XYZ file of N, CA, C and O in Angstrom:
480
model
N -13.947 35.697 24.120
C -13.257 35.500 22.859
C -11.750 35.903 22.884
O -11.215 34.678 22.754
N -11.215 37.065 23.787
C -9.796 37.294 23.780
C -9.287 36.422 24.762
O -8.064 36.239 24.584
N -10.374 36.263 25.714
C -9.850 35.438 26.840
C -9.752 34.324 26.059
O -8.149 33.457 26.897
N -10.622 33.625 25.524
C -9.841 32.044 25.043
C -8.633 31.918 23.977
O -8.164 31.281 24.273
N -8.558 33.121 23.569
C -7.583 33.234 22.954
C -6.002 33.320 23.019
O -5.239 32.355 23.237
N -6.118 33.770 24.701
C -4.928 33.680 25.297
C -4.691 33.124 26.111
O -3.715 32.404 26.208
N -6.104 31.935 26.468
C -5.789 30.761 27.371
C -5.246 29.853 26.216
O -3.694 28.993 26.784
N -5.642 29.651 25.141
C -5.050 28.819 24.120
C -3.733 29.110 24.211
O -2.872 28.118 24.195
N -3.289 30.809 23.871
C -1.807 31.094 23.366
C -1.027 30.291 24.367
O -0.006 29.354 24.807
N -1.524 30.429 25.472
C -0.726 30.047 26.916
C -0.543 28.482 26.858
O 0.416 28.210 27.573
N -1.952 27.877 26.831
C -1.511 26.415 26.535
C -0.829 26.171 26.052
O 0.034 25.118 26.424
N -0.629 26.872 24.371
C 0.658 26.171 23.305
C 1.785 25.953 24.045
O 3.316 25.818 23.620
N 2.175 27.295 24.758
C 3.206 27.884 25.207
C 3.729 26.934 26.393
O 5.031 26.477 26.271
N 2.947 26.763 27.181
C 3.328 25.785 28.656
C 3.264 24.341 27.945
O 4.383 23.617 28.993
N 2.985 23.832 26.851
C 3.151 22.488 26.317
C 4.334 22.192 26.083
O 5.324 22.907 25.310
N 5.215 21.046 26.184
C 6.456 20.339 26.121
C 6.746 20.489 24.599
O 5.764 19.864 23.998
N 7.634 21.012 23.994
C 7.703 20.993 22.836
C 8.107 19.811 22.053
O 8.802 18.747 22.644
N 7.814 19.361 20.740
C 8.023 17.807 20.241
C 9.388 17.749 20.013
O 10.317 18.414 19.247
N 9.613 16.544 20.012
C 11.420 16.063 19.698
C 11.634 16.484 18.234
O 10.841 16.303 17.488
N 12.657 16.738 17.774
C 12.669 16.675 16.641
C 12.503 15.944 15.501
O 12.029 15.906 14.618
N 12.772 14.345 15.690
C 12.483 13.165 14.944
C 10.664 12.999 14.911
O 10.105 12.874 13.861
N 10.250 13.593 16.053
C 8.406 13.335 16.036
C 8.254 14.599 14.926
O 7.416 14.586 14.286
N 8.819 15.971 14.968
C 8.049 16.993 14.366
C 8.187 16.560 12.325
O 7.518 16.791 12.286
N 9.602 16.395 12.558
C 9.892 15.457 10.735
C 9.342 14.701 10.536
O 8.620 14.622 9.472
N 9.069 13.862 11.689
C 7.824 12.403 10.889
C 6.269 13.084 10.867
O 5.639 12.465 10.052
N 6.196 13.701 11.601
C 4.741 14.153 11.237
C 4.626 15.047 9.992
O 3.518 15.232 9.826
N 5.502 15.695 9.557
C 5.566 16.474 8.592
C 5.559 15.469 6.981
O 5.903 16.233 6.189
N 6.094 14.230 7.295
C 5.939 13.595 6.256
C 4.785 12.691 5.926
O 3.835 12.705 6.506
N 4.781 12.198 4.815
C 3.359 11.571 4.478
C 3.202 10.304 5.221
O 3.693 9.773 5.586
N 2.487 9.974 4.900
C 1.793 8.356 6.036
C 3.136 7.222 5.580
O 2.828 7.025 4.633
N 3.534 6.778 6.509
C 4.410 5.809 6.735
C 4.479 5.046 7.768
O 4.337 4.925 8.648
N 5.426 3.957 7.379
C 5.706 2.821 8.473
C 7.495 2.505 8.550
O 7.518 2.126 7.065
N 7.702 2.600 9.704
C 9.177 2.076 9.270
C 9.309 1.149 9.897
O 9.035 0.868 11.052
N 9.945 0.200 9.292
C 9.660 -1.142 9.365
C 11.034 -1.698 9.598
O 12.448 -1.695 9.423
N 11.418 -2.962 11.048
C 12.125 -2.760 11.732
C 12.745 -4.635 10.882
O 11.845 -5.356 10.701
N 13.742 -4.896 11.267
C 14.171 -6.363 11.267
C 13.479 -7.177 11.712
O 13.222 -7.053 13.001
N 12.758 -8.446 11.020
C 11.780 -8.913 12.277
C 12.928 -10.284 12.438
O 13.680 -10.220 11.947
N 12.267 -11.013 13.575
C 13.128 -12.440 14.164
C 12.109 -13.549 13.489
O 10.976 -13.901 13.390
N 13.100 -13.735 12.476
C 12.985 -14.710 11.558
C 13.243 -16.378 11.982
O 12.745 -17.526 11.503
N 13.513 -16.326 12.971
C 13.549 -17.804 14.099
C 13.475 -17.522 15.320
O 13.780 -16.287 15.869
N 13.271 -18.284 16.246
C 13.036 -18.078 17.354
C 14.304 -17.444 18.211
O 14.265 -16.749 19.612
N 15.215 -18.143 17.605
C 16.665 -17.659 18.431
C 17.755 -16.300 17.861
O 18.619 -16.137 18.262
N 16.809 -15.707 16.244
C 17.323 -15.176 15.973
C 17.177 -13.754 16.638
O 16.556 -12.875 17.738
N 19.258 -12.873 17.071
C 19.080 -11.962 18.137
C 19.562 -10.846 16.790
O 19.437 -9.764 16.871
N 19.741 -10.880 15.477
C 20.206 -10.246 14.474
C 20.606 -10.733 13.335
O 20.383 -12.418 13.134
N 20.206 -10.298 12.097
C 20.753 -10.970 10.964
C 21.642 -9.600 9.957
O 21.683 -8.935 10.376
N 21.910 -10.534 8.878
C 22.520 -9.283 8.054
C 21.811 -9.559 6.730
O 21.123 -10.332 6.058
N 21.499 -8.384 6.063
C 20.787 -8.207 4.718
C 21.593 -8.607 3.397
O 22.483 -7.651 3.448
N 21.057 -9.961 2.864
C 21.899 -10.423 1.841
C 21.676 -9.771 0.659
O 22.753 -9.108 0.119
N 20.661 -9.271 0.326
C 20.655 -8.574 -0.956
C 18.772 -7.761 -0.629
O 17.725 -8.628 -0.202
N 18.457 -7.151 -1.355
C 17.612 -6.182 -1.485
C 16.779 -6.573 -3.063
O 17.783 -6.469 -4.158
N 15.766 -7.158 -2.868
C 15.031 -7.279 -4.453
C 13.570 -6.237 -4.538
O 13.311 -6.557 -5.975
N 13.368 -5.721 -3.518
C 12.754 -4.247 -4.323
C 13.718 -2.999 -3.833
O 14.411 -2.928 -2.763
N 13.904 -2.115 -5.324
C 14.344 -1.186 -5.493
C 13.287 0.389 -4.331
O 12.126 -0.026 -4.642
N 14.298 1.139 -4.222
C 13.845 2.630 -3.323
C 12.824 3.225 -4.648
O 13.000 3.183 -5.637
N 11.877 3.380 -3.954
C 10.698 3.830 -4.733
C 9.578 2.732 -5.795
O 8.786 2.729 -6.333
N 9.989 1.106 -5.536
C 9.661 0.185 -5.678
C 8.362 -0.216 -5.540
O 8.155 -0.373 -4.209
N 7.248 -0.540 -6.371
C 6.018 -1.235 -5.649
C 6.141 -2.451 -5.450
O 7.022 -3.306 -5.847
N 5.267 -3.241 -4.045
C 5.376 -5.008 -3.751
C 3.958 -5.191 -3.734
O 3.455 -3.883 -3.198
N 3.653 -6.827 -3.398
C 2.566 -6.953 -3.395
C 2.698 -7.579 -2.277
O 3.540 -7.969 -1.968
N 1.906 -8.013 -1.573
C 1.369 -9.350 -0.704
C 2.257 -10.323 -1.014
O 1.720 -11.178 -1.841
N 3.129 -10.971 0.044
C 3.922 -12.142 -0.563
C 5.401 -12.094 -1.872
O 5.886 -12.866 -1.781
N 5.523 -10.988 -2.167
C 6.409 -10.191 -2.801
C 7.695 -10.479 -2.125
O 7.619 -10.006 -0.609
N 8.978 -11.207 -1.966
C 10.333 -11.171 -0.917
C 10.793 -9.705 -1.380
O 11.088 -9.111 -2.673
N 10.867 -8.720 -0.250
C 11.615 -7.787 -0.694
C 12.817 -7.691 -0.224
O 13.915 -7.167 -0.852
N 13.592 -8.586 0.579
C 14.920 -8.777 1.057
C 15.030 -9.962 1.580
O 14.201 -10.929 2.060
N 16.796 -10.482 1.144
C 17.017 -11.876 1.594
C 17.967 -11.378 2.869
O 18.452 -10.170 2.624
N 17.393 -12.195 3.828
C 18.204 -11.807 5.138
C 18.951 -13.099 5.381
O 18.329 -14.785 5.856
N 20.624 -12.727 6.052
C 20.746 -13.719 6.215
C 20.839 -14.264 8.125
O 21.048 -13.112 8.784
N 20.457 -15.123 8.620
C 20.205 -15.253 10.095
C 21.660 -16.131 10.582
O 22.609 -16.965 9.679
N 21.728 -16.808 11.637
C 22.392 -17.165 12.154
C 22.639 -18.705 11.757
O 23.645 -19.692 11.758
N 21.548 -19.181 11.112
C 21.251 -20.465 10.727
C 20.879 -20.708 8.980
O 21.112 -21.862 8.552
N 20.189 -19.940 8.547
C 20.139 -19.850 7.055
C 19.474 -18.688 6.214
O 19.693 -17.346 7.099
N 19.432 -18.710 5.182
C 19.406 -17.113 4.357
C 17.842 -17.362 4.080
O 17.405 -18.510 3.673
N 16.751 -16.358 4.845
C 15.628 -16.120 4.879
C 14.953 -15.184 4.061
O 15.626 -14.223 4.308
N 14.040 -15.337 3.024
C 13.267 -14.598 2.487
C 12.458 -13.266 3.434
O 11.708 -14.341 4.200
N 12.293 -12.229 3.359
C 11.262 -10.999 4.377
C 10.637 -10.773 3.453
O 11.114 -10.324 2.066
N 9.634 -11.216 3.243
C 8.315 -11.316 2.695
C 7.045 -10.715 2.874
O 6.737 -10.234 3.878
N 6.434 -9.318 1.956
C 5.482 -8.601 2.105
C 4.897 -9.163 2.769
O 3.765 -10.164 2.163
N 3.956 -8.053 4.105
C 2.707 -8.889 4.645
C 1.299 -8.490 3.695
O -0.003 -8.398 3.618
N 1.937 -6.847 3.046
C 0.666 -6.074 2.847
C 1.199 -5.553 1.067
O 2.374 -5.672 1.127
N -0.214 -4.860 0.409
C 0.969 -3.878 -0.832
C 1.275 -2.754 -0.231
O 1.267 -2.141 0.678
N 2.755 -2.060 -0.885
C 3.190 -0.834 -0.309
C 4.253 -0.535 -1.433
O 4.222 -1.311 -2.348
N 5.031 0.433 -1.154
C 6.021 1.094 -2.060
C 7.401 0.950 -1.208
O 7.037 1.879 0.420
N 8.041 0.839 -1.243
C 9.514 1.136 -0.702
C 9.948 2.240 -0.772
O 10.763 2.750 -1.887
N 9.847 3.173 -0.092
C 10.519 4.714 -0.348
C 12.008 5.082 0.526
O 12.538 5.600 -0.497
N 12.329 3.779 1.180
C 13.500 4.144 1.493
C 14.346 3.056 1.978
O 13.915 2.694 3.246
N 15.540 2.852 1.843
C 15.853 1.765 2.647
C 17.046 2.320 3.636
O 18.304 2.936 3.152
N 16.838 1.982 4.924
C 17.652 2.211 5.685
C 18.961 1.918 5.989
O 19.714 1.997 6.934
N 18.995 0.534 5.505
C 20.370 -0.523 5.646
C 20.628 -0.612 4.026
O 20.289 -1.612 3.494
N 22.013 -0.655 4.167
C 22.351 -1.466 2.922
C 22.473 -2.794 3.032
O 22.467 -3.281 4.283
N 22.416 -3.288 1.833
C 23.208 -5.183 1.684
C 23.834 -5.309 2.544
O 25.511 -4.445 1.898
N 24.478 -6.330 2.830
C 25.654 -6.671 3.896
C 25.941 -6.470 5.059
O 26.645 -6.305 5.899
N 24.943 -5.380 5.378
C 24.561 -4.768 7.154
C 24.504 -5.589 8.038
O 23.084 -6.913 7.552
N 24.860 -5.808 9.036
C 24.812 -6.640 10.025
C 23.610 -5.480 11.108
O 23.938 -4.563 11.547
N 22.292 -6.170 11.017
C 21.509 -5.530 12.284
C 20.781 -6.079 12.753
O 20.317 -7.241 12.984
N 20.636 -5.687 14.392
C 19.697 -6.218 14.995
C 18.195 -6.105 14.882
O 17.333 -5.597 14.031
N 17.957 -7.009 15.822
C 15.969 -7.592 15.610
C 15.640 -6.209 15.906
O 16.177 -5.798 16.853
N 14.349 -5.864 15.191
C 13.874 -4.724 15.225
C 14.781 -3.250 15.157
O 13.553 -2.577 15.167
N 15.596 -3.520 14.641
C 16.104 -2.185 14.021
C 15.481 -1.481 12.792
O 15.651 -2.409 11.862
N 15.125 -0.197 12.325
C 14.872 0.474 11.338
C 15.715 -0.623 10.466
O 16.957 -0.186 9.898
N 15.052 -0.895 9.063
C 15.570 -1.182 8.010
C 15.234 -0.636 6.671
O 15.919 -0.739 5.695
N 13.853 -0.148 6.612
C 13.477 0.301 5.606
C 11.906 1.526 6.207
O 11.654 1.183 7.440
N 11.685 2.072 4.859
C 10.442 2.757 5.685
C 9.440 2.785 4.341
O 9.680 2.553 3.108
N 8.051 2.197 4.385
C 7.368 1.756 3.888
C 6.025 3.198 3.499
O 5.929 3.540 4.659
N 5.509 3.314 2.640
C 4.504 3.734 1.923
C 3.475 3.064 1.634
O 3.610 2.425 0.602
N 1.982 3.694 1.124
C 1.336 3.212 0.405
C 1.495 3.431 -1.174
O 0.630 2.865 -1.901
N 1.692 4.752 -0.978
C 1.137 5.453 -2.418
C 2.554 5.993 -3.284
O 3.382 6.510 -2.696
N 3.748 5.348 -4.448
C 4.627 5.861 -5.330
C 4.591 7.128 -5.420
O 5.594 7.574 -4.914
N 3.901 8.131 -5.448
C 3.857 9.530 -5.469
C 4.676 9.992 -4.065
O 5.165 10.900 -3.912
N 4.486 9.617 -3.214
C 4.708 9.917 -1.599
C 6.192 9.356 -1.303
O 7.089 9.543 -0.520
N 6.972 8.343 -2.056
C 7.928 7.954 -1.394
C 9.449 8.973 -2.317
O 10.559 8.658 -1.108
N 9.243 9.795 -2.846
C 10.263 10.628 -3.065
C 10.764 11.855 -1.685
O 11.546 11.923 -1.351
N 9.547 12.053 -0.519
C 9.270 12.325 0.562
C 10.208 11.943 1.201
O 10.581 12.462 2.566
N 10.908 10.600 1.428
C 11.575 9.931 2.324
C 13.388 10.335 1.398
O 13.870 9.223 2.322
N 13.704 10.620 0.748
C 14.979 10.776 0.005
C 15.958 11.152 1.176
O 16.847 10.398 1.057
N 15.509 11.933 2.088
C 16.841 12.486 3.356
C 16.394 11.472 4.749
O 17.172 12.330 5.137
N 15.734 11.220 4.305
C 14.874 10.079 5.332
C 15.923 9.701 6.537
O 16.891 8.480 6.073
N 16.157 9.656 8.235
C 17.257 8.954 8.415
C 15.819 8.870 9.662
O 15.330 9.198 10.469
N 16.279 7.838 10.355
C 15.843 6.645 11.157
C 16.399 6.785 13.226
O 17.472 7.055 12.713
């Protein structure tokens, strides 16, 4: 029994330390960091024209979360599922590369407050 505990302790000590961002993410409620989608085949970056959902606000599938200006048009970014916008990572007017994080989404409104200081 003692040997097992010592072996387990040694294994934990030998394991590589988790990066700080990973440890922080694991201590938060279940969430998804959403990147800027490519809304056209040639889109490489876009500008968030306006947010339509406030932080802490719930949305349903099909709701417009924000408007994104591409090189050709302003396009609505629609939710694919129900959720709660826990944190906006980019402000309206920000130019963002496709795939860069723009928001954090959670399933439960009660979890949204845990992301007040979240940074991607």
